[in-house]
Amino acid sequence: MWSRSFSSDSGDLVDAVVPFMGESISDGTLAVFLKKPGDRVEIDEPIAQIETDKVTIDVASPEAGVIQEFVAKEGDTVEPGTKVAIISKSGEGVTTHVAPSEPPTQEAAAKVEKPPSSPPPPPPPPQSEIQPPKAAPKQPSPKPSATEPQLPPKDRERRVPMTRLRKRVATRLKDSQNTFALLTTFNEVDMTNLMKLRSEYKDAFLEKHGVKLGLMSGFVKAAVSGLQNQPIINAVIDGDDIIYRDYIDISIAVGTPKGLVVPVIRDAEKMNFAEIEKTINTLAKKANSGSLSIDEMAGGSFTISNGGVYGSLLSTPIINPPQSAILGMHSIVNKPMVVGGEIQARPMMYVALTYDHRLIDGREAVFFLRRIKDVVEDPRRLLLDI
C-alpha cells in the first residue's frame, strides 16, 4: 500500500510533518505558518516554512482537508519527521474562529444589580490636629561626566534574532577572511561593444530563445575563457594538495530579503549565451521565492557577484569557500576616456578579482582579469578563440 512520505495517517486525521531537508541538514527553524487553524488546504499545499542555514523548505499538507491544529510553534527547532500540524480530511471537529460577543445593551446593563453602598467616610479631623510632614530635601540629579557616552534609550532599539541563513553567511564569510590570504586586483572595462551587441540583437534574441539578453551572460562567457587560460584560478587548496577542477561551475551571487545565496551554473563551459541566460533567469526566480534546492547551491568552482545592480561603484568581494577567487562587477558609469587620441564619453565598469594569494600569484590574477577585459570589450574574440 502506497502512502505519502512523512505523513502519519490515523483515519480521518493525518499529520503534516517536516520533510527530508537534504543530506547535510539535520534540523531547521519553523519560521512561519502560512495558514491558520480552520483553513481549508489542498493536497501538497504549503502550510508552513522551515528555515535552514542553506535553504527555506515548505511543509506541505499530505491530504486535502481542514487544519485542525498546530502542534509546533514558530521559532521551534524541528527535524525531519517532526509533527507540525494535524489535518482533518473531513473537517469534522475543527475549532472555528468565534466572533467576539456583542456588547451588552442598555436594558441588560440596567438589570445588573449594583453592590450595596458603603457607609459614608468619617469627617476629616480639624486642621489644628493635622501635622504636615517635613518635606525631604530634594537631591540634585547627578550630572553625566563629559567623557561618559550618551547612549540612546533602550525603548528606541529593537532586538531581532538572526535568521539561520544570515548566521550561516556570517560564519562562512568570517571563516573566509580567517583562512585565505585575500588580495584584490582591479581593472576597468569599456562596455561599449557589449552594450551595442545587446542593443542590436536583444529583440531577435528574445524572439528566438524566449529570454532577454543581459550583460551577465557576456561576463560568464568571459570568465569561462579566463578560467580556461588560467586553470589555477579554478583550483583549490585541500590540505597539502591542490585540486585542479576540469569543469567550470560558476556560482552567481544573488541577494534576497533573507540573505545572500549563490546558485550554481553547472558546466558553464558547455553553454551558449541563451543557455546561460535561461539558467540565470530560472535560478534568480527560485532564489527570490526561496525555492532553491540544496543541489542547486552546492559546489561551484568560481563566483561572480554583481554589486552594480545596487549602484556599487567599487568593492573588494570576499571569496566563497571552498573556491579560490571571486569576480566583482560594478555599476556602469559614463566617463571621459581617450580613444584614438580623442576624449570621448564611454560607459565604463570597474571589475575586481579577489583571490587566495596562497595559491594564486599576482601574475595569474592580473592575466585573468585582463582576459575578462579583452573579451567583454571585444566579444568577437570568443568566436575566433583569440
PDB file of C-alpha atoms in Angstrom, residues 1 30 40-41 46 116 118 126 159-160 175 195 201 204 224 255 268 273 281 296 317-318 325 342 353 359 380:
ATOM      1  CA  MET A   1       0.000   0.000   0.000  1.00  0.00           C
ATOM      2  CA  LEU A  30       9.972  26.738  11.991  1.00  0.00           C
ATOM      3  CA  ARG A  40      -9.049  24.675   4.077  1.00  0.00           C
ATOM      4  CA  VAL A  41      -5.950  23.242   2.336  1.00  0.00           C
ATOM      5  CA  PRO A  46       2.353  24.599   1.730  1.00  0.00           C
ATOM      6  CA  PRO A 116     -24.652  47.786  48.372  1.00  0.00           C
ATOM      7  CA  SER A 118     -20.752  51.555  51.803  1.00  0.00           C
ATOM      8  CA  PRO A 126      -9.741  69.700  62.461  1.00  0.00           C
ATOM      9  CA  ARG A 159      16.324  43.175  19.019  1.00  0.00           C
ATOM     10  CA  VAL A 160      15.545  40.668  16.249  1.00  0.00           C
ATOM     11  CA  ASP A 175      35.941  31.845   8.004  1.00  0.00           C
ATOM     12  CA  MET A 195      26.151  47.012 -24.782  1.00  0.00           C
ATOM     13  CA  TYR A 201      20.237  41.726 -31.086  1.00  0.00           C
ATOM     14  CA  ALA A 204      15.848  38.790 -32.163  1.00  0.00           C
ATOM     15  CA  VAL A 224      34.963  30.739 -18.662  1.00  0.00           C
ATOM     16  CA  GLY A 255      20.862  38.991  -2.770  1.00  0.00           C
ATOM     17  CA  ALA A 268      29.209  26.709 -17.919  1.00  0.00           C
ATOM     18  CA  PHE A 273      24.626  32.720 -24.369  1.00  0.00           C
ATOM     19  CA  ASN A 281      16.767  33.612 -15.030  1.00  0.00           C
ATOM     20  CA  GLU A 296      21.312  23.983  -6.924  1.00  0.00           C
ATOM     21  CA  PRO A 317      34.383  40.919  -2.721  1.00  0.00           C
ATOM     22  CA  ILE A 318      35.076  38.059  -0.309  1.00  0.00           C
ATOM     23  CA  ALA A 325      38.607  33.527  -6.352  1.00  0.00           C
ATOM     24  CA  GLU A 342      40.418  61.979 -28.689  1.00  0.00           C
ATOM     25  CA  LEU A 353      39.160  39.952  -8.603  1.00  0.00           C
ATOM     26  CA  LEU A 359      47.546  29.538  -4.300  1.00  0.00           C
ATOM     27  CA  ARG A 380      34.342  38.684 -31.285  1.00  0.00           C
TER      28      ARG A 380
END
